[in-house]
Short mmCIF file of C-alpha atoms in Angstrom, two decimals:
data_model
loop_
_atom_site.label_atom_id
_atom_site.label_comp_id
_atom_site.label_asym_id
_atom_site.label_seq_id
_atom_site.Cartn_x
_atom_site.Cartn_y
_atom_site.Cartn_z
CA UNK A 6 0.00 0.00 0.00
CA UNK A 7 1.56 3.30 -1.10
CA UNK A 8 0.88 6.41 0.96
CA UNK A 9 1.96 9.94 0.07
CA UNK A 10 3.65 12.07 2.71
CA UNK A 11 0.38 13.96 3.23
CA UNK A 12 -1.69 10.77 3.59
CA UNK A 13 0.82 9.29 6.01
CA UNK A 14 1.09 12.40 8.19
CA UNK A 15 -2.69 12.37 8.72
CA UNK A 16 -2.31 9.00 10.47
CA UNK A 17 -0.54 10.67 13.37
CA UNK A 18 -3.98 11.28 14.95
CA UNK A 19 -3.42 12.59 18.49
CA UNK A 20 0.08 11.21 18.99
CA UNK A 21 1.93 13.89 21.02
CA UNK A 22 5.33 15.25 20.08
CA UNK A 23 7.55 14.27 23.02
CA UNK A 24 10.81 15.47 21.50
CA UNK A 25 12.45 18.90 21.69
CA UNK A 26 14.63 20.55 19.07
CA UNK A 27 17.67 20.19 21.33
CA UNK A 28 17.03 16.47 21.79
CA UNK A 29 16.65 16.00 18.06
CA UNK A 30 19.98 17.74 17.52
CA UNK A 31 21.64 15.11 19.70
CA UNK A 32 19.97 12.26 17.81
CA UNK A 33 20.71 13.64 14.35
CA UNK A 34 23.42 11.91 12.34
CA UNK A 35 26.32 13.66 10.62
CA UNK A 36 24.98 15.97 7.90
CA UNK A 37 21.38 14.75 8.42
CA UNK A 38 19.02 17.75 8.06
CA UNK A 39 16.02 16.13 9.81
CA UNK A 40 13.84 18.64 11.69
CA UNK A 41 10.80 18.57 13.98
CA UNK A 42 8.44 18.87 10.99
CA UNK A 43 9.84 15.60 9.66
CA UNK A 44 9.43 14.02 13.09
CA UNK A 45 5.81 15.18 13.30
CA UNK A 46 4.83 14.19 9.75
CA UNK A 47 6.69 10.89 9.44
CA UNK A 48 7.93 9.50 12.73
CA UNK A 49 4.95 10.19 14.99
CA UNK A 50 2.59 8.20 12.72
CA UNK A 51 5.23 5.47 12.60
CA UNK A 52 5.55 5.45 16.40
CA UNK A 53 1.76 5.18 16.66
CA UNK A 54 1.68 2.25 14.21
CA UNK A 55 4.46 0.45 16.08
CA UNK A 56 2.72 0.98 19.41
CA UNK A 57 -0.50 -0.53 18.02
CA UNK A 58 1.46 -3.40 16.51
CA UNK A 59 3.31 -3.96 19.80
CA UNK A 60 0.00 -4.14 21.67
CA UNK A 61 -1.43 -6.60 19.15
CA UNK A 62 1.70 -8.74 19.39
CA UNK A 63 1.33 -8.95 23.18
CA UNK A 64 -2.30 -10.00 22.81
CA UNK A 65 -1.42 -12.76 20.33
CA UNK A 66 1.27 -14.03 22.69
CA UNK A 67 -1.20 -14.07 25.59
CA UNK A 68 -3.74 -16.04 23.52
CA UNK A 69 -1.15 -18.67 22.57
CA UNK A 70 0.11 -19.10 26.15
CA UNK A 71 -3.47 -19.38 27.43
CA UNK A 72 -4.15 -22.09 24.82
CA UNK A 73 -1.03 -23.99 25.91
CA UNK A 74 -1.90 -23.56 29.57
CA UNK A 75 1.31 -21.70 30.32
CA UNK A 76 1.78 -18.77 32.65
CA UNK A 77 2.05 -15.27 31.22
CA UNK A 78 5.55 -14.22 30.16
CA UNK A 79 6.79 -11.02 28.61
CA UNK A 80 8.04 -11.63 25.09
CA UNK A 81 10.30 -8.85 23.76
CA UNK A 82 9.14 -7.16 20.56
CA UNK A 83 11.92 -7.10 17.95
CA UNK A 84 12.03 -4.33 15.35
CA UNK A 85 14.47 -4.60 12.42
CA UNK A 86 15.75 -1.55 10.55
CA UNK A 87 17.66 -1.88 7.28
CA UNK A 88 19.09 0.35 4.56
CA UNK A 89 22.25 1.54 2.85
CA UNK A 90 25.26 3.26 4.32
CA UNK A 91 24.54 7.03 4.55
CA UNK A 92 20.78 6.71 3.97
CA UNK A 93 19.98 7.87 7.50
CA UNK A 94 18.92 4.59 9.10
CA UNK A 95 21.01 5.22 12.24
CA UNK A 96 19.21 8.52 12.84
CA UNK A 97 15.89 6.75 12.26
CA UNK A 98 16.87 4.03 14.76
CA UNK A 99 17.90 6.53 17.45
CA UNK A 100 14.77 8.58 16.87
CA UNK A 101 12.46 5.57 17.15
CA UNK A 102 14.34 4.43 20.23
CA UNK A 103 13.58 7.74 21.92
CA UNK A 104 9.98 8.06 20.75
CA UNK A 105 9.01 4.47 21.60
CA UNK A 106 10.62 4.63 25.04
CA UNK A 107 8.29 7.52 25.90
CA UNK A 108 5.13 5.48 25.36
CA UNK A 109 3.86 4.19 28.72
CA UNK A 110 3.34 0.69 27.30
CA UNK A 111 7.03 0.04 26.61
CA UNK A 112 9.43 2.16 28.64
CA UNK A 113 12.40 -0.20 28.24
CA UNK A 114 13.66 0.02 24.66
CA UNK A 115 17.12 -1.17 23.63
CA UNK A 116 19.01 -0.33 20.42
CA UNK A 117 21.72 -2.59 19.02
CA UNK A 118 23.52 -2.20 15.69
CA UNK A 119 24.77 -5.12 13.64
CA UNK A 120 28.17 -3.40 13.41
CA UNK A 121 28.72 -5.04 16.80
CA UNK A 122 28.65 -8.41 15.04
CA UNK A 123 31.25 -7.62 12.39
CA UNK A 124 34.24 -9.90 12.63
CA UNK A 125 37.25 -8.11 14.22
CA UNK A 126 39.65 -6.64 11.68
CA UNK A 127 42.23 -9.33 12.45
CA UNK A 128 39.72 -12.02 11.44
CA UNK A 129 38.69 -10.12 8.30
CA UNK A 130 42.35 -9.80 7.34
CA UNK A 131 42.98 -13.51 7.95
CA UNK A 132 39.98 -14.32 5.74
CA UNK A 133 41.28 -11.82 3.15
CA UNK A 134 37.93 -9.96 3.12
CA UNK A 135 38.89 -6.68 4.82
CA UNK A 136 37.97 -4.93 1.55
CA UNK A 137 34.46 -6.41 1.87
CA UNK A 138 33.73 -5.10 5.34
CA UNK A 139 29.96 -4.55 5.55
CA UNK A 140 29.17 -7.32 3.05
CA UNK A 141 27.19 -10.25 4.46
CA UNK A 142 30.24 -12.50 4.82
CA UNK A 143 31.99 -9.96 7.07
CA UNK A 144 29.49 -10.55 9.90
CA UNK A 145 29.39 -13.33 12.46
CA UNK A 146 25.88 -14.28 11.38
CA UNK A 147 25.58 -17.17 13.82
CA UNK A 148 26.49 -15.00 16.80
CA UNK A 149 23.97 -12.37 15.67
CA UNK A 150 21.18 -14.94 15.32
CA UNK A 151 22.03 -16.45 18.73
CA UNK A 152 21.91 -12.99 20.29
CA UNK A 153 18.47 -12.11 18.90
CA UNK A 154 17.12 -15.59 19.67
CA UNK A 155 18.22 -15.24 23.30
CA UNK A 156 16.60 -11.81 23.63
CA UNK A 157 13.38 -13.10 22.05
CA UNK A 158 13.39 -16.09 24.40
CA UNK A 159 13.33 -13.74 27.39
CA UNK A 160 16.87 -14.35 28.67
CA UNK A 161 17.43 -11.91 31.55
CA UNK A 162 20.74 -10.57 30.23
CA UNK A 163 22.23 -10.98 26.76
CA UNK A 164 25.56 -9.46 25.74
CA UNK A 165 26.52 -8.01 22.38
CA UNK A 166 30.04 -6.99 21.35
CA UNK A 167 30.86 -3.29 21.00
CA UNK A 168 32.07 -1.71 17.76
CA UNK A 169 34.07 1.52 17.63
CA UNK A 170 33.52 3.64 14.52
CA UNK A 171 36.47 5.75 15.60
CA UNK A 172 38.87 2.81 15.68
CA UNK A 173 36.98 0.94 12.92
CA UNK A 174 37.07 -2.30 14.88
CA UNK A 175 35.45 -4.40 17.61
CA UNK A 176 36.51 -3.20 21.07
CA UNK A 177 38.27 -6.12 22.83
CA UNK A 178 36.54 -7.18 26.04
CA UNK A 179 33.73 -4.60 25.78
CA UNK A 180 30.07 -5.63 25.83
CA UNK A 181 26.63 -4.05 25.55
CA UNK A 182 24.34 -5.77 28.06
CA UNK A 183 20.71 -6.02 26.98
CA UNK A 184 18.38 -6.65 29.93
CA UNK A 185 14.88 -7.96 29.17
CA UNK A 186 13.68 -5.11 26.93
CA UNK A 187 10.07 -4.45 26.01
CA UNK A 188 11.36 -3.60 22.53
CA UNK A 189 14.68 -4.38 20.86
CA UNK A 190 15.58 -2.30 17.80
CA UNK A 191 18.18 -4.02 15.61
CA UNK A 192 19.66 -1.71 13.00
CA UNK A 193 22.03 -2.68 10.22
CA UNK A 194 22.79 -3.04 6.54
CA UNK A 195 21.84 -6.66 6.13
CA UNK A 196 19.25 -7.43 8.82
CA UNK A 197 16.74 -8.52 6.15
CA UNK A 198 19.22 -10.88 4.48
CA UNK A 199 17.79 -14.40 3.93
CA UNK A 200 19.52 -17.28 5.67
CA UNK A 201 21.38 -20.14 3.99
CA UNK A 202 19.29 -23.29 3.45
CA UNK A 203 18.28 -25.12 6.68
CA UNK A 204 19.37 -22.13 8.80
CA UNK A 205 17.46 -19.37 10.57
CA UNK A 206 17.83 -15.73 9.52
CA UNK A 207 17.91 -12.93 12.06
CA UNK A 208 14.72 -11.49 10.53
CA UNK A 209 12.88 -14.71 11.41
CA UNK A 210 12.72 -13.23 14.92
CA UNK A 211 11.38 -9.82 13.83
CA UNK A 212 7.90 -8.65 14.75
CA UNK A 213 8.17 -5.73 12.33
CA UNK A 214 10.79 -4.49 9.87
CA UNK A 215 11.55 -1.15 8.22
CA UNK A 216 13.69 -0.36 5.17
CA UNK A 217 14.98 3.20 4.65
CA UNK A 218 15.22 3.79 0.90
CA UNK A 219 16.43 6.45 -1.55
CA UNK A 220 17.82 6.70 -5.07
CA UNK A 221 21.39 5.42 -5.39
CA UNK A 222 22.64 8.75 -6.78
CA UNK A 223 21.18 10.63 -3.80
CA UNK A 224 22.77 8.27 -1.29
CA UNK A 225 26.10 8.63 -3.11
CA UNK A 226 25.89 12.41 -2.74
CA UNK A 227 25.00 12.13 0.97
CA UNK A 228 27.89 9.71 1.52
CA UNK A 229 30.45 12.09 0.00
CA UNK A 230 29.04 15.05 1.95
CA UNK A 231 29.18 13.07 5.19
CA UNK A 232 32.72 11.92 4.39
CA UNK A 233 33.90 15.54 4.15
CA UNK A 234 32.17 16.41 7.42
CA UNK A 235 33.90 13.50 9.16
CA UNK A 236 37.22 14.49 7.56
CA UNK A 237 36.95 17.85 9.35
CA UNK A 238 35.85 16.34 12.67
CA UNK A 239 36.15 12.69 13.76
CA UNK A 240 38.95 11.80 11.35
CA UNK A 241 41.19 14.42 12.99
CA UNK A 242 41.18 12.43 16.24
CA UNK A 243 44.62 10.76 16.72
CA UNK A 244 42.81 7.49 17.58
CA UNK A 245 40.84 7.49 14.33
CA UNK A 246 41.51 4.64 11.92
CA UNK A 247 41.05 7.21 9.12
CA UNK A 248 43.26 9.94 10.58
CA UNK A 249 45.45 9.91 7.43
CA UNK A 250 42.45 11.16 5.44
CA UNK A 251 42.21 14.37 7.49
CA UNK A 252 45.43 15.57 5.85
CA UNK A 253 44.14 15.08 2.32
CA UNK A 254 43.11 18.01 0.15
CA UNK A 255 39.42 18.46 -0.64
CA UNK A 256 39.86 17.04 -4.16
CA UNK A 257 41.93 14.07 -2.94
CA UNK A 258 39.36 13.28 -0.26
CA UNK A 259 36.50 13.55 -2.75
CA UNK A 260 38.21 11.13 -5.13
CA UNK A 261 38.88 8.72 -2.26
CA UNK A 262 35.26 8.88 -1.04
CA UNK A 263 33.83 8.36 -4.54
CA UNK A 264 36.06 5.31 -5.08
CA UNK A 265 35.10 3.79 -1.72
CA UNK A 266 31.43 4.37 -2.50
CA UNK A 267 31.67 2.85 -5.98
CA UNK A 268 33.83 -0.15 -5.12
CA UNK A 269 32.36 -1.08 -1.73
CA UNK A 270 29.18 0.62 -0.57
CA UNK A 271 27.32 0.86 -3.88
CA UNK A 272 28.23 -2.70 -4.79
CA UNK A 273 26.98 -3.93 -1.42
CA UNK A 274 23.80 -1.88 -1.79
CA UNK A 275 22.99 -3.14 -5.28
CA UNK A 276 24.03 -6.77 -4.72
CA UNK A 277 22.91 -7.42 -1.15
CA UNK A 278 20.96 -4.65 0.59
CA UNK A 279 18.45 -3.31 -1.96
CA UNK A 280 17.26 -6.81 -2.96
CA UNK A 281 15.99 -7.29 0.63
CA UNK A 282 13.77 -4.19 0.49
CA UNK A 283 10.74 -6.26 -0.53
CA UNK A 284 11.02 -8.28 2.68
CA UNK A 285 10.33 -5.22 4.86
CA UNK A 286 6.93 -4.54 6.41
CA UNK A 287 7.36 -0.80 5.77
CA UNK A 288 9.56 1.25 3.43
CA UNK A 289 10.41 4.90 4.03
CA UNK A 290 11.19 6.40 0.61
CA UNK A 291 13.36 9.54 0.81
CA UNK A 292 13.77 12.34 -1.69
CA UNK A 293 16.98 14.18 -2.61
CA UNK A 294 16.58 16.54 0.37
CA UNK A 295 16.57 13.61 2.85
CA UNK A 296 12.85 14.04 3.62
CA UNK A 297 10.50 11.06 3.37
CA UNK A 298 8.26 11.52 0.32
CA UNK A 299 6.17 8.36 0.52
CA UNK A 300 5.63 5.29 2.66
CA UNK A 301 5.04 1.74 1.45
CA UNK A 302 3.20 -0.43 3.96
CA UNK A 303 2.62 -4.17 3.74
CA UNK A 304 -1.03 -4.85 4.58
CA UNK A 305 -0.71 -8.49 5.65
#
């Protein structure tokens, strides 16, 4: 079902705006121009839909447990969020995390990114796939599936590794502890990727999934713009894996960013990420100015 921005925004109903401009500034990604109008028109209706879906999911779980004669147990609701590098999915994930946590029905919301399940650089180098970091084979898929399965099963505490974007690697010994959430948001490039035969995919545990979409040429432009912003900020940190890029000229950095996009990110998008779009329950389609222009919603 395709809904225009105007049609979608009307579905907000009486959902209150619980976010301030200052809070949005903290949630905004690098070079992401999202504003409170976008939150009101797009993300409040989405938060309302997810809240209704969460409530329905709880009711279905209660019915099944009553049928089986089992005592009531809280089953975490798992929300998957997919999309390309630089499309704005991380901002969307952080925004939904904040909005959903302010609904009285589900105050405990956790956000985990699949970057935490990338193999450490040493492993990628030993496998000779460092140049394919972000492609499906660069993730410890089994560990990711085990993690989500444990959360869904109601395990009191489940640990995920921690990834440092500054150091471009898994942080040795660090862990993100997820403690019995009402909602788990799992954000990443390939969360809608199908599993190999006879195996389970991580999206088999999803209650709802979202794909953030845009034209390839627009995402390419956003990627290069973000790259230059990082070159002037995070890349200047002595601990940054990309600190050598900070010393490049504007033209050198642009050429480098375009090559990385073409050889890695666009290939991954076209070959692996975009083909999973049809598996999502909802697609947010962005225009060239980053704003969501239409919403595609699966009706069954």
